[in-house]
PDB file of C-alpha atoms and ligand atoms in Angstrom:
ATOM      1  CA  UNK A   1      12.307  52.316 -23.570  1.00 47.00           C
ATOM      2  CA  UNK A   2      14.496  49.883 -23.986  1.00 44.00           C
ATOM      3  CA  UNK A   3      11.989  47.421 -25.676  1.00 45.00           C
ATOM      4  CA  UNK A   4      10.739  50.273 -27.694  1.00 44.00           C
ATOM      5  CA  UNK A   5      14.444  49.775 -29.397  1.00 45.00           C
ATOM      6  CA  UNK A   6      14.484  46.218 -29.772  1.00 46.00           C
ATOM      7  CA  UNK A   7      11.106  46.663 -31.465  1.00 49.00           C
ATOM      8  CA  UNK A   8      12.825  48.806 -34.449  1.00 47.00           C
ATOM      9  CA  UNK A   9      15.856  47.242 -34.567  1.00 52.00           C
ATOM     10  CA  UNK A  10      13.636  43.902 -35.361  1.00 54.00           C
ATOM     11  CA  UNK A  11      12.156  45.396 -37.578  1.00 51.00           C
ATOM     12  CA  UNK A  12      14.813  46.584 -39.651  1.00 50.00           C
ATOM     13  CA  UNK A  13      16.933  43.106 -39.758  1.00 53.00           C
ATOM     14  CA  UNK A  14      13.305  41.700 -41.084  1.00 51.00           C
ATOM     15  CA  UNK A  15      12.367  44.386 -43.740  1.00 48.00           C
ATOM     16  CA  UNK A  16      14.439  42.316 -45.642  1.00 54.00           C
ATOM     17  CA  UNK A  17      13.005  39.389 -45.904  1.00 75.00           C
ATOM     18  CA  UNK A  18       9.544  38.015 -47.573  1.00 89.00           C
ATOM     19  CA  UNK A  19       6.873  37.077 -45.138  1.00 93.00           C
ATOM     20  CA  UNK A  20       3.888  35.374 -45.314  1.00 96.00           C
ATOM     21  CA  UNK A  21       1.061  37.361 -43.707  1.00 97.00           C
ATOM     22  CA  UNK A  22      -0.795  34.673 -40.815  1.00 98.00           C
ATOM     23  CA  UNK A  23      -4.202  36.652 -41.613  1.00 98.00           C
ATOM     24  CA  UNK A  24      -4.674  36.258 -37.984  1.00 98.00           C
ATOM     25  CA  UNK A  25      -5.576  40.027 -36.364  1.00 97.00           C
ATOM     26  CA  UNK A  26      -2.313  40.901 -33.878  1.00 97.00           C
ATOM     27  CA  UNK A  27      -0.104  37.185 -34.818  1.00 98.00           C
ATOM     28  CA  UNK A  28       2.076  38.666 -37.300  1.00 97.00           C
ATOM     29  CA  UNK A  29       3.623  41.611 -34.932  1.00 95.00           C
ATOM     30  CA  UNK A  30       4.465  39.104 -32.073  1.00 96.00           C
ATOM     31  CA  UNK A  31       6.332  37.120 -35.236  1.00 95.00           C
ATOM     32  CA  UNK A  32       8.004  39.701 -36.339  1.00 91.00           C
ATOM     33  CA  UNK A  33       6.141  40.418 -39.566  1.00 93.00           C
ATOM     34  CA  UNK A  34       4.663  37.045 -40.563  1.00 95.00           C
ATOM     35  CA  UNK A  35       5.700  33.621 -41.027  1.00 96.00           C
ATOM     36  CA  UNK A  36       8.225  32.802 -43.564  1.00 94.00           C
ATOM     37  CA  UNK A  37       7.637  31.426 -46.843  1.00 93.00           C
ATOM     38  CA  UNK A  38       8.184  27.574 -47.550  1.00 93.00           C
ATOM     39  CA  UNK A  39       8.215  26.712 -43.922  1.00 96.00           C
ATOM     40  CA  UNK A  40       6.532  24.581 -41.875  1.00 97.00           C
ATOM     41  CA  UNK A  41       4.560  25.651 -38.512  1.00 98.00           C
ATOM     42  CA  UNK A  42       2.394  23.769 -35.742  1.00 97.00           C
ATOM     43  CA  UNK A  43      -0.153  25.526 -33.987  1.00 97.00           C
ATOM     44  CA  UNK A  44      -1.281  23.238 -30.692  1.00 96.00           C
ATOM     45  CA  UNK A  45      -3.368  23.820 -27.919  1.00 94.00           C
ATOM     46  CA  UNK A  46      -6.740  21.819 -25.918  1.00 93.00           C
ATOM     47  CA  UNK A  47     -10.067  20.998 -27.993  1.00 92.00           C
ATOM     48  CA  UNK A  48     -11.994  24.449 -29.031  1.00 93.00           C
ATOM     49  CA  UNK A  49      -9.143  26.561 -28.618  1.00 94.00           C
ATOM     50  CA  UNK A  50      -9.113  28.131 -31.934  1.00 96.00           C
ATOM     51  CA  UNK A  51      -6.613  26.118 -33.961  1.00 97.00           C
ATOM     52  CA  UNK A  52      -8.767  24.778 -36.656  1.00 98.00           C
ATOM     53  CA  UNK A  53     -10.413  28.886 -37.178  1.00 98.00           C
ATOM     54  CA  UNK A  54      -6.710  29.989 -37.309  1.00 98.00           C
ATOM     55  CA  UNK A  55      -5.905  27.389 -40.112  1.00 98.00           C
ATOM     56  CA  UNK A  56      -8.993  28.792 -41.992  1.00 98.00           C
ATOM     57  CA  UNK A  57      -7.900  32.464 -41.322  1.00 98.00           C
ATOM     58  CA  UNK A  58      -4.747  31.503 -42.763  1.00 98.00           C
ATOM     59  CA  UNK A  59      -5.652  30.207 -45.900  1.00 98.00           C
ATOM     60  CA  UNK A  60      -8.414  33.165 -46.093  1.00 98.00           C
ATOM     61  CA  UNK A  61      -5.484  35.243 -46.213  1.00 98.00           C
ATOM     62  CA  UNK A  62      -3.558  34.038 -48.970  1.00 98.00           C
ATOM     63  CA  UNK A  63      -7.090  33.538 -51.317  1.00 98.00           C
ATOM     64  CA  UNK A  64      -7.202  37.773 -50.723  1.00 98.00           C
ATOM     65  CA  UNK A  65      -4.178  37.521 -53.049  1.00 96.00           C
ATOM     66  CA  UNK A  66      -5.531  35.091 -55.240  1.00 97.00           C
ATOM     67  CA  UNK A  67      -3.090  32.099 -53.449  1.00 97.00           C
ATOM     68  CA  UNK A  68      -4.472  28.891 -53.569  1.00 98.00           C
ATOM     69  CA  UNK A  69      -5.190  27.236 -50.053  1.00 98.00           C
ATOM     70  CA  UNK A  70      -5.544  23.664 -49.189  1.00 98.00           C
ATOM     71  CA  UNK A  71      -7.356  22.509 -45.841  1.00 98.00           C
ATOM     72  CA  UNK A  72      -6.491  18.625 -45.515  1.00 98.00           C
ATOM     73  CA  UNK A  73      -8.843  17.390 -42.626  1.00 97.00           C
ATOM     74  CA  UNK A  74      -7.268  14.233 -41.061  1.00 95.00           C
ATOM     75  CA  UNK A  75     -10.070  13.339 -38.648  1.00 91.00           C
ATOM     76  CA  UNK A  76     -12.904  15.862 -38.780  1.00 94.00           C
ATOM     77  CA  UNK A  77     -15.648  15.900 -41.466  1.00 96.00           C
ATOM     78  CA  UNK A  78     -14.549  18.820 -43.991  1.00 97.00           C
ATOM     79  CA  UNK A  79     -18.867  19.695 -44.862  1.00 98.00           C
ATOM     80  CA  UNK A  80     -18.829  20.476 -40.524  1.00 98.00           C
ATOM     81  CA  UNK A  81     -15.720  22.784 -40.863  1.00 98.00           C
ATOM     82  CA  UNK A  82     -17.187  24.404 -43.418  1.00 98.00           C
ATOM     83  CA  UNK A  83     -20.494  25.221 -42.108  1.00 98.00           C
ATOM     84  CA  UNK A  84     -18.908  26.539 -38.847  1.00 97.00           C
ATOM     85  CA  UNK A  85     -16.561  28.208 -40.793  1.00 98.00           C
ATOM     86  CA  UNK A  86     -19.101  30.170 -42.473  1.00 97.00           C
ATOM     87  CA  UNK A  87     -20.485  32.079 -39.205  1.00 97.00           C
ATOM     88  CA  UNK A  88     -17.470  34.462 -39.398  1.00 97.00           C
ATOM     89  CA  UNK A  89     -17.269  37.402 -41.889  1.00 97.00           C
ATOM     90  CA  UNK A  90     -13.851  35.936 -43.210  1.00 93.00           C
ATOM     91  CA  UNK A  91     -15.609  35.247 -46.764  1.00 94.00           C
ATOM     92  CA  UNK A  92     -14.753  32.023 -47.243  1.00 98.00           C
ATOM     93  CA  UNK A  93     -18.236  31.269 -49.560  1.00 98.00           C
ATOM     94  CA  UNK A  94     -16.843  33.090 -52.075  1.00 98.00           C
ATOM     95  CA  UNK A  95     -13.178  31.674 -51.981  1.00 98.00           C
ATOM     96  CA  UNK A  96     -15.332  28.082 -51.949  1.00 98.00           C
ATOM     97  CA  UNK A  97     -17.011  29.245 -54.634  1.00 98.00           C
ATOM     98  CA  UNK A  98     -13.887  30.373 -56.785  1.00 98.00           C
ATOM     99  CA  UNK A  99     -11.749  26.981 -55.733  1.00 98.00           C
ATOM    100  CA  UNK A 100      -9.334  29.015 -54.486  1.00 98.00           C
ATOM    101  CA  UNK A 101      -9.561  27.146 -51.068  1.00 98.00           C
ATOM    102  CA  UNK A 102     -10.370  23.750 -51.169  1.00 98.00           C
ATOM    103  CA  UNK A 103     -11.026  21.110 -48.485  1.00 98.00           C
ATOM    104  CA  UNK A 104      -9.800  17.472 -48.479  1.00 98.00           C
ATOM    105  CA  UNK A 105     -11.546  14.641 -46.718  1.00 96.00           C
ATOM    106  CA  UNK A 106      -8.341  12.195 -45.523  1.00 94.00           C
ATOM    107  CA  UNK A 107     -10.313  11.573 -42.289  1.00 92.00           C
ATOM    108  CA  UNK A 108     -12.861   8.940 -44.148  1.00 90.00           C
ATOM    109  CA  UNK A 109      -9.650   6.960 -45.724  1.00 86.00           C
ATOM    110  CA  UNK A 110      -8.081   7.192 -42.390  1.00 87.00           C
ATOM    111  CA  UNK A 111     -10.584   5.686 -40.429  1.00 86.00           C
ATOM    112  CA  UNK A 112     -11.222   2.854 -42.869  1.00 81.00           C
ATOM    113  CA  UNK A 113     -10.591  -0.167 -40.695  1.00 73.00           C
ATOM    114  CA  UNK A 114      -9.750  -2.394 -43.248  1.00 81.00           C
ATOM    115  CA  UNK A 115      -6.851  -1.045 -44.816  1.00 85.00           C
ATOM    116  CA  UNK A 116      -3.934   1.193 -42.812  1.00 89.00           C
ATOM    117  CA  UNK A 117      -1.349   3.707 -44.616  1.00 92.00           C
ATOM    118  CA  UNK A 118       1.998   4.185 -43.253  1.00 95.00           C
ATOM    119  CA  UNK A 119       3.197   7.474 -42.818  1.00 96.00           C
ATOM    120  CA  UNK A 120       4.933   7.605 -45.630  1.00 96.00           C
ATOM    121  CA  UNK A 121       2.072   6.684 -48.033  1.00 95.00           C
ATOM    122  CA  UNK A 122      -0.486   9.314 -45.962  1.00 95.00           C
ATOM    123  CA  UNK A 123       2.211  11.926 -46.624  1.00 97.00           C
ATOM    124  CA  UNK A 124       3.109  11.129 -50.133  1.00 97.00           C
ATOM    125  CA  UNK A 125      -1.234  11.383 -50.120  1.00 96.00           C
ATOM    126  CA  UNK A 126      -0.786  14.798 -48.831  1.00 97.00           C
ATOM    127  CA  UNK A 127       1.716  15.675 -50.989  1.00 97.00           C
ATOM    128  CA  UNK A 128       0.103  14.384 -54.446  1.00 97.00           C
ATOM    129  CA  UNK A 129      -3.480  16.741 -52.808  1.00 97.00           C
ATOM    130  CA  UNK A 130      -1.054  19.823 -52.958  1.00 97.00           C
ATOM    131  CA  UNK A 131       0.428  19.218 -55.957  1.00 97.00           C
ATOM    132  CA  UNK A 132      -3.065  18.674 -57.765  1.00 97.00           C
ATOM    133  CA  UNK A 133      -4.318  21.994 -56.316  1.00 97.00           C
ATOM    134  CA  UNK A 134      -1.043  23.732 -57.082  1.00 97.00           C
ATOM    135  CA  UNK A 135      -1.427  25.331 -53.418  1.00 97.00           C
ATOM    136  CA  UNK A 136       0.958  28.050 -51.897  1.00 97.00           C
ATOM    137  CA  UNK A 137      -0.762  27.605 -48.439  1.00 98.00           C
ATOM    138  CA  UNK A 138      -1.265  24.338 -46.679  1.00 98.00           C
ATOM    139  CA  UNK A 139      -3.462  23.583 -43.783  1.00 98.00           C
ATOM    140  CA  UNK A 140      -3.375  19.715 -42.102  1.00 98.00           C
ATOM    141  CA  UNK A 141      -5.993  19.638 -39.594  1.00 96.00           C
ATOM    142  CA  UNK A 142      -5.168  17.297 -37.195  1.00 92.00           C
ATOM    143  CA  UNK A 143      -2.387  15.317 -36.853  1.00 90.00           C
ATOM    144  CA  UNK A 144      -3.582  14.222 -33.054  1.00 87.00           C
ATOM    145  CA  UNK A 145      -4.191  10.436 -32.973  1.00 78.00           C
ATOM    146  CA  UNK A 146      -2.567   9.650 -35.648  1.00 86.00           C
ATOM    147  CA  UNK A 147      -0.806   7.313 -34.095  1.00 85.00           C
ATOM    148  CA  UNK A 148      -3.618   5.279 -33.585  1.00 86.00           C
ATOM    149  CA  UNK A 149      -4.646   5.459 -37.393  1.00 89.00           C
ATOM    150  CA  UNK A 150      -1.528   4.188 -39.531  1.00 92.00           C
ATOM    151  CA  UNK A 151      -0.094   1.320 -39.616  1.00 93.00           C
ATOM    152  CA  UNK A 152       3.764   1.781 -38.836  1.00 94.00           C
ATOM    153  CA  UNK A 153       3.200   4.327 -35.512  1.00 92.00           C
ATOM    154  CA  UNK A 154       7.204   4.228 -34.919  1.00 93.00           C
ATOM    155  CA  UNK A 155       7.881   5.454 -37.979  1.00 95.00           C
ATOM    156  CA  UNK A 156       6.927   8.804 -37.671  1.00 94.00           C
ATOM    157  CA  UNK A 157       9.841  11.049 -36.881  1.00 95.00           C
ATOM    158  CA  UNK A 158      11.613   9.556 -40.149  1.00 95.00           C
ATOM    159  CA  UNK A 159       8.597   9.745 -42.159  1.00 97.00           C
ATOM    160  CA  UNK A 160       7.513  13.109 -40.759  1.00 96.00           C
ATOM    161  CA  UNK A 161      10.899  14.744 -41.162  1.00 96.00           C
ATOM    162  CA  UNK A 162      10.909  13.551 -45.050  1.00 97.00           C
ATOM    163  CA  UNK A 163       7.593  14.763 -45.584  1.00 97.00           C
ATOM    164  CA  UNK A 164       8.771  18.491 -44.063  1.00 96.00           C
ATOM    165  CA  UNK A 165      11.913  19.038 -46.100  1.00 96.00           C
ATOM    166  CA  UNK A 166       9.043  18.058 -49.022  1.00 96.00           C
ATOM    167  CA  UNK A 167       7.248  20.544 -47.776  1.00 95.00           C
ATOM    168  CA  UNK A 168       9.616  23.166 -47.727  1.00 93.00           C
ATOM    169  CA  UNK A 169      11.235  22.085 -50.960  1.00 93.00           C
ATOM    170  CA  UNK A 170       7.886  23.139 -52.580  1.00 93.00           C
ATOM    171  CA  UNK A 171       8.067  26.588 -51.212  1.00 89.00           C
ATOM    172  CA  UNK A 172       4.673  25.760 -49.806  1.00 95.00           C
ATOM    173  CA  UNK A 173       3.838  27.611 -46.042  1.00 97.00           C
ATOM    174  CA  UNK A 174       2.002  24.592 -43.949  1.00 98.00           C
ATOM    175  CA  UNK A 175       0.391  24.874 -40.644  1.00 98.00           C
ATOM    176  CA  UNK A 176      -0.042  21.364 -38.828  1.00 97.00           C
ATOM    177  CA  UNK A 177      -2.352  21.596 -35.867  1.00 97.00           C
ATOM    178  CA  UNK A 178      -2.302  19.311 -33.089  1.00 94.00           C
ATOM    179  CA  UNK A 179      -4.160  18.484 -29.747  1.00 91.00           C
ATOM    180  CA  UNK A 180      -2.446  19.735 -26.575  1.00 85.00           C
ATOM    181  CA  UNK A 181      -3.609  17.305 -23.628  1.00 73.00           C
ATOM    182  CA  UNK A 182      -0.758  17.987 -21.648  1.00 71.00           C
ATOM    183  CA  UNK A 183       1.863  21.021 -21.794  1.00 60.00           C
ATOM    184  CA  UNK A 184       4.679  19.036 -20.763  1.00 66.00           C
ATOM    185  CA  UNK A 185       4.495  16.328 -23.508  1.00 81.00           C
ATOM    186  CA  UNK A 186       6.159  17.024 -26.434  1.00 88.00           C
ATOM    187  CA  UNK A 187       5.799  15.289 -29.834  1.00 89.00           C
ATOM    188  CA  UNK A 188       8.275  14.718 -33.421  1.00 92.00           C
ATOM    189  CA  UNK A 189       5.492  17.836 -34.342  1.00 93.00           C
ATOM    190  CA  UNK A 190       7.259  20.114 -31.754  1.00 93.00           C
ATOM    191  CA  UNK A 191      11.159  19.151 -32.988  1.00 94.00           C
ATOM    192  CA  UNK A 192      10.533  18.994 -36.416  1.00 95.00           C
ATOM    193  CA  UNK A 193       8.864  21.664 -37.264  1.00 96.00           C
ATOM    194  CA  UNK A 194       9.988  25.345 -37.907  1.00 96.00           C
ATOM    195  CA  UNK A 195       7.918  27.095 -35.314  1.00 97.00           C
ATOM    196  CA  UNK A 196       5.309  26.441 -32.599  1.00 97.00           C
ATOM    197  CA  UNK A 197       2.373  28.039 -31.235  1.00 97.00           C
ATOM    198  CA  UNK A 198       0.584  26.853 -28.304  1.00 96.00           C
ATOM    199  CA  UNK A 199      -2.631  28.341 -27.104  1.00 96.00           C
ATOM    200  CA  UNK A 200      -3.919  27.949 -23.724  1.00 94.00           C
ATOM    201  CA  UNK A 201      -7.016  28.880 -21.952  1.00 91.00           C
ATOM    202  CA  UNK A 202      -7.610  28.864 -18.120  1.00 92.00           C
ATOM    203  CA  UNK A 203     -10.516  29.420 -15.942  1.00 92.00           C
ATOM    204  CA  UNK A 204     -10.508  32.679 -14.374  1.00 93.00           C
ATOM    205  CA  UNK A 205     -13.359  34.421 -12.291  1.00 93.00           C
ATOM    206  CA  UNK A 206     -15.684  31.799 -13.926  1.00 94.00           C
ATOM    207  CA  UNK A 207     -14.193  32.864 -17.039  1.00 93.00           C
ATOM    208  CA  UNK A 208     -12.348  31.504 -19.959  1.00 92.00           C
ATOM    209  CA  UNK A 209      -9.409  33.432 -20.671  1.00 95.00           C
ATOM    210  CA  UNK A 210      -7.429  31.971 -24.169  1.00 96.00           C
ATOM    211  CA  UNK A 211      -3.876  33.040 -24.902  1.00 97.00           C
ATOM    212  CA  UNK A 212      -1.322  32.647 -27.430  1.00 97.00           C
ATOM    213  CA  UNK A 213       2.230  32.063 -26.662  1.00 97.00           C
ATOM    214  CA  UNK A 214       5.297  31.558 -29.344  1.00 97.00           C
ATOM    215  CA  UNK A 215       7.080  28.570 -28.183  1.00 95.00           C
ATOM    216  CA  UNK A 216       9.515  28.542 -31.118  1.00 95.00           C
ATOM    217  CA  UNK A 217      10.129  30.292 -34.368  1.00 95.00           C
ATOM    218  CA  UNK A 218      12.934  29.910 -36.578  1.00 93.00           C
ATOM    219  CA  UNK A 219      14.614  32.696 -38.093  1.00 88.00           C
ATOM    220  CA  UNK A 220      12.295  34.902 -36.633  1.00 86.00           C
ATOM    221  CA  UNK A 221      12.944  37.227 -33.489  1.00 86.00           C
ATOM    222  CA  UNK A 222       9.891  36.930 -31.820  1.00 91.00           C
ATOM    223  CA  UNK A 223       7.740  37.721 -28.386  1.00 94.00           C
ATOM    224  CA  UNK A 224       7.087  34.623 -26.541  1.00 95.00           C
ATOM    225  CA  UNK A 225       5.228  36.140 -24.108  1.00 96.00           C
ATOM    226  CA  UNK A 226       1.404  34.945 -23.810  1.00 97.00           C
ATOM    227  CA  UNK A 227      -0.832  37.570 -25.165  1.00 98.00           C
ATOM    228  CA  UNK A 228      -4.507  37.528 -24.891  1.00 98.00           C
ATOM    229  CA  UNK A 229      -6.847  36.192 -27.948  1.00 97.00           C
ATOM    230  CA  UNK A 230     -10.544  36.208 -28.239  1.00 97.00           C
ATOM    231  CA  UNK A 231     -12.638  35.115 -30.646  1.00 96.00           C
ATOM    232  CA  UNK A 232     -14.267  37.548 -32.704  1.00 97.00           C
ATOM    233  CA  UNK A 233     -16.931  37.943 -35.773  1.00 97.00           C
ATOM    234  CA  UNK A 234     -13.774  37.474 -37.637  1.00 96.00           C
ATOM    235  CA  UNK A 235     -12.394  34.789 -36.111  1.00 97.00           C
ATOM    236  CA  UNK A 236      -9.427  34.598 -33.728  1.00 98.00           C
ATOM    237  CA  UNK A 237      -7.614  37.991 -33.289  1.00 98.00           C
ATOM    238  CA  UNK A 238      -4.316  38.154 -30.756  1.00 98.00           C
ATOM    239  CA  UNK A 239      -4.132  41.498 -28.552  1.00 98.00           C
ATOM    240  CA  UNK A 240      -0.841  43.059 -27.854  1.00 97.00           C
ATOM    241  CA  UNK A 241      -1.666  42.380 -24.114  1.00 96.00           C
ATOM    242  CA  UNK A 242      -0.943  39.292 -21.466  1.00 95.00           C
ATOM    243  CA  UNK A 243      -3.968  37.486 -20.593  1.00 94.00           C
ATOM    244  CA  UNK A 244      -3.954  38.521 -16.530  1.00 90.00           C
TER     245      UNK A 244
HETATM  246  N1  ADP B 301     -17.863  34.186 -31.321  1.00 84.48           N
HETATM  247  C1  ADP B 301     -17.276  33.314 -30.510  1.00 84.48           C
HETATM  248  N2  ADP B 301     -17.055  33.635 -29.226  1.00 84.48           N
HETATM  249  C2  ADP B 301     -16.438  32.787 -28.399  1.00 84.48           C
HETATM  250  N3  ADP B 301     -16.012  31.583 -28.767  1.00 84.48           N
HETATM  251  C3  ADP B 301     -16.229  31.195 -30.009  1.00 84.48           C
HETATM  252  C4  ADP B 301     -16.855  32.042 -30.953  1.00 84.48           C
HETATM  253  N4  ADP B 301     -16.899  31.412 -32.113  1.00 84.48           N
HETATM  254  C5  ADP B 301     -16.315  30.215 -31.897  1.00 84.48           C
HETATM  255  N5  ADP B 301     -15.923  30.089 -30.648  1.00 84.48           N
HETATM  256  C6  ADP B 301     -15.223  28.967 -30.068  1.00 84.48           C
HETATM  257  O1  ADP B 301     -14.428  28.403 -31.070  1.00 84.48           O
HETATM  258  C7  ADP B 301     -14.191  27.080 -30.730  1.00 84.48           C
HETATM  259  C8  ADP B 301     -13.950  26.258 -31.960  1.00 84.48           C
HETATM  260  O2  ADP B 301     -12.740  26.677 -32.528  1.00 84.48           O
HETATM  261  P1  ADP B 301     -11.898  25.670 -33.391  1.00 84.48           P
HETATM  262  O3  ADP B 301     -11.086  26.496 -34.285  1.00 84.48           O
HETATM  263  O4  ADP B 301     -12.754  24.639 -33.990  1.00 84.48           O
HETATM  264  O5  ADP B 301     -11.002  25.015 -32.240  1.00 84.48           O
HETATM  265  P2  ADP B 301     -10.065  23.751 -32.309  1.00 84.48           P
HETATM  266  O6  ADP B 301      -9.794  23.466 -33.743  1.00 84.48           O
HETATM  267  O7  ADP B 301      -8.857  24.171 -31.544  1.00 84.48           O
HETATM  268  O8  ADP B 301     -10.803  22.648 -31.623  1.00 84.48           O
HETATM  269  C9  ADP B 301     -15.413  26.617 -30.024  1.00 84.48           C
HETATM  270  O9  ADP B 301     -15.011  25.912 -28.891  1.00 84.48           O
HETATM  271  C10 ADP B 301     -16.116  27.871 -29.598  1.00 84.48           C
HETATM  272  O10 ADP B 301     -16.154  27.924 -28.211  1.00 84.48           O
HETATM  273 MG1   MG B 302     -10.137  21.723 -34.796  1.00 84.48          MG
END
């Protein structure tokens, strides 16, 4: 009963406000709605657990409306993400097709050997690729290793933190994805940002069970209890349910 009340009373503080729709099936209720516009969100978890297919969704999302999305790859080949992309019933040919989504290839720049950016110059980079496209919706895909790629690694926090208020100067939403190799190790990504979600998968009856948990939102009252997630035809969807 009682949570049946805190579920309306949410609601009714956050009628108020404009939200951004995640596009991912069963996110935006555990969010209270959606994310909120101009701000900027990591989703982490291990390798394959969804978080490049939720980026995707995302932008998929905004294109419905005709908002343009930008996928900047860091380290994967964009043509790859694409073609996997296309298995799920998301229509992204057609948003392809129309520009309204486009993908950026940092990742071959980036792993140049001869020449390193700084942090500032790969976000000022970033920046000038959203400004070009004139995208509401930003997807940078992944910031893990990084650290390993530019040139001034203890920069980051400073760098980072001026690239975010750039961000949400712009009134642009941004999800950052990162690799989770351990739970307990937290990055700048985690502080800096204005809401994390960390999925997890664990081995259960010889089975892989994937959940979702919110680890942070700002603003936003929110469930941060894991739910359940599978992957579906069209693409990640979150269940109102715990994973056990
Ligand atoms: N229909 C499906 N059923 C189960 N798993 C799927 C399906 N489609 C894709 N996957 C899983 O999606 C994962 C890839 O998701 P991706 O978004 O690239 O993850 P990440 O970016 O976190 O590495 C693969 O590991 C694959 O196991
Ligand atoms: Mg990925």
């Amino acid at each position: 009963m009682v949570t049946v009340k805190k579920v309306v009373y949410v609601g009714e503080i956050l009628k108020t406000l404009e939200r951004v729709p995640s596009g991912i099936q069963g996110l935006d209720e555990i969010i209270g709605g959606g994310f909120l516009p101009g701000r900027v969100y990591l989703i982490t978890g291990p390798p394959g657990s969804g978080k490049t297919t939720i980026g995707v969704q995302f932008l998929v999302e905004g294109a419905k409306n005709g908002d343009k999305g930008t996928f900047i790859s860091l380290v994967e080949n964009p043509k790859i993400i694409v073609q996997d992309m296309l298995r799920y019933n998301f229509g992204l040919l057609g948003y392809l097709q129309s520009k309204t989504i486009t993908f950026h290839d940092l990742g071959s720049r980036l792993l140049r050997t001869e020449y390193r950016l700084t942090w500032n110059e790969l976000f000022n980079t970033i920046l000038q690729i959203i400004d070009e496209e004139g995208a509401k919706r930003v997807v940078i895909d992944s910031f893990t290793s990084m650290e390993h790629l530019v040139k001034d690694p203890d920069n980051k926090r400073w760098a980072l933190g001026r690239f975010i208020r750039a961000l949400q100067e712009l009134e642009i939403t941004t999800l950052i994805t990162s690799e989770m190799l351990q739970g307990d190790a937290y990055t700048d990504e985690h502080y800096l940002t204005d809401g994390v979600i960390v999925i997890h998968h664990f081995m259960r009856n010889y089975q892989m069970v994937r959940a979702i948990q919110v680890l942070k939102m700002h603003g936003v009252p929110h469930d941060s209890n894991m739910k359940r997630v599978r992957f579906t035809d069209d693409g990640v969807r979150v269940y109102q349910e715990a994973p056990f």
